[in-house]
Amino acid sequence: MAAVRLLGHGGLDRLVYSRDVPVPSAGPGEVLIKVSACGMNNTDVWVREGAYGTEDDPAAVSTWRRQGNTLTFPRIQGTDTVGRVVATGEGVDCGRIGERVMVDFSIYNRDDDSLADIDYMGHGRDGGYAEYMTLPAENAHVVSTDMSDIELATFCCAYLTGERMLERARLAAGEIVLVTGASGGVGSGIIQLARARGAIPIALTASGKEQAMLDIGAEAVVTRGSGDLFLAVATAAKGRAIDVVADLVGGVIFNDLLKILRPEGRYTTAGAIAGPVVQLDLRTMYLKQLELHGSSQGSRADFRRLVGYIEAKKIRPLVGGVYPLSEFHRAQTDFMQKNFVGKLVVVPDAIA
């Protein structure tokens, strides 16, 4: 089969497209799917670069997990996978063959909803940047929707991550949430997920993307780099307090985001695209009684809510571009330049 394999940490040259990768076989409790689409994420890039650091050395080349490395090379990345079941392993009903499924990419490693030992497909085992993929049958979900495969492939990682962030921060109806990095996959998902909860999202994004943010549900938009962030957010919120900050950016604005929060406000993060090492004035945190939440991926319950939102048409896909698997380098280059809104999706060449 054709697949893009990550051969080691480094640049784009470490991602190699090959047409002679063996088709995997479904093991006990597993299904084999023929992949039709797979969405792209920041995690793909950071894992390729080894950009996660360690608790002792933020600059160290390291992979995604803090609980012990499960990444081996070569590895097929890709989390947001949609496809059809074409074979079943021992113990799986062969009647599942033919189902169109969206993949819950999480490897939970526990029976409860704790994420203390979470891993994911595309890291701990092969993912969807290929023509075929195996996975546990319980992670292959039929979703009742008329969306195309490409549209369905925009949701899982980004929206699941966003839903977990909002769940941890307990975002409630009527509250205001400031979303940084709002035009990306997770950020644009959070805007819609906040609306699904009855909350009011304000977007922080780059110049030129303001109207796109309003179109997907932002109440107001703050343009990044346009002056005093505290004042700009206060103006956008029309004087109302900011209850929650959902941050995907980090970097130099981190402490300003804590200043923006109301007393007893909640900060939640699942990304640091502007810089993972930040300055924190602890006095701001403790004198304002703030909560700070780190978040990554989502639980089984979060995934079920996400499917419910899709089926109820409370959220919609945002396809920023579609690329054939053989042009993966171009796709990831465009992804890193961030000149799009929503998600980029990769499809097998036979479908492109």
Coordinates of C-alpha atoms in Angstrom, one line a residue, residues 1-4 34-36 38 76-77 127-133 325 348:
M1 CA 0.0 0.0 0.0
A2 CA 1.0 3.7 -0.2
A3 CA 1.9 5.4 3.1
V4 CA 3.9 8.3 4.5
K34 CA -9.5 1.4 3.8
V35 CA -8.6 5.0 4.5
S36 CA -10.5 7.7 2.6
C38 CA -7.1 11.9 7.3
I76 CA 2.8 6.2 10.1
Q77 CA 1.3 9.3 11.6
G127 CA -2.2 6.0 12.0
G128 CA -4.1 7.1 8.9
Y129 CA -1.5 8.6 6.5
A130 CA -1.8 5.5 4.5
E131 CA -4.3 3.6 2.3
Y132 CA -5.1 1.1 5.0
M133 CA -5.0 1.1 8.8
L325 CA -1.0 11.5 0.0
P348 CA -5.1 8.6 -0.9

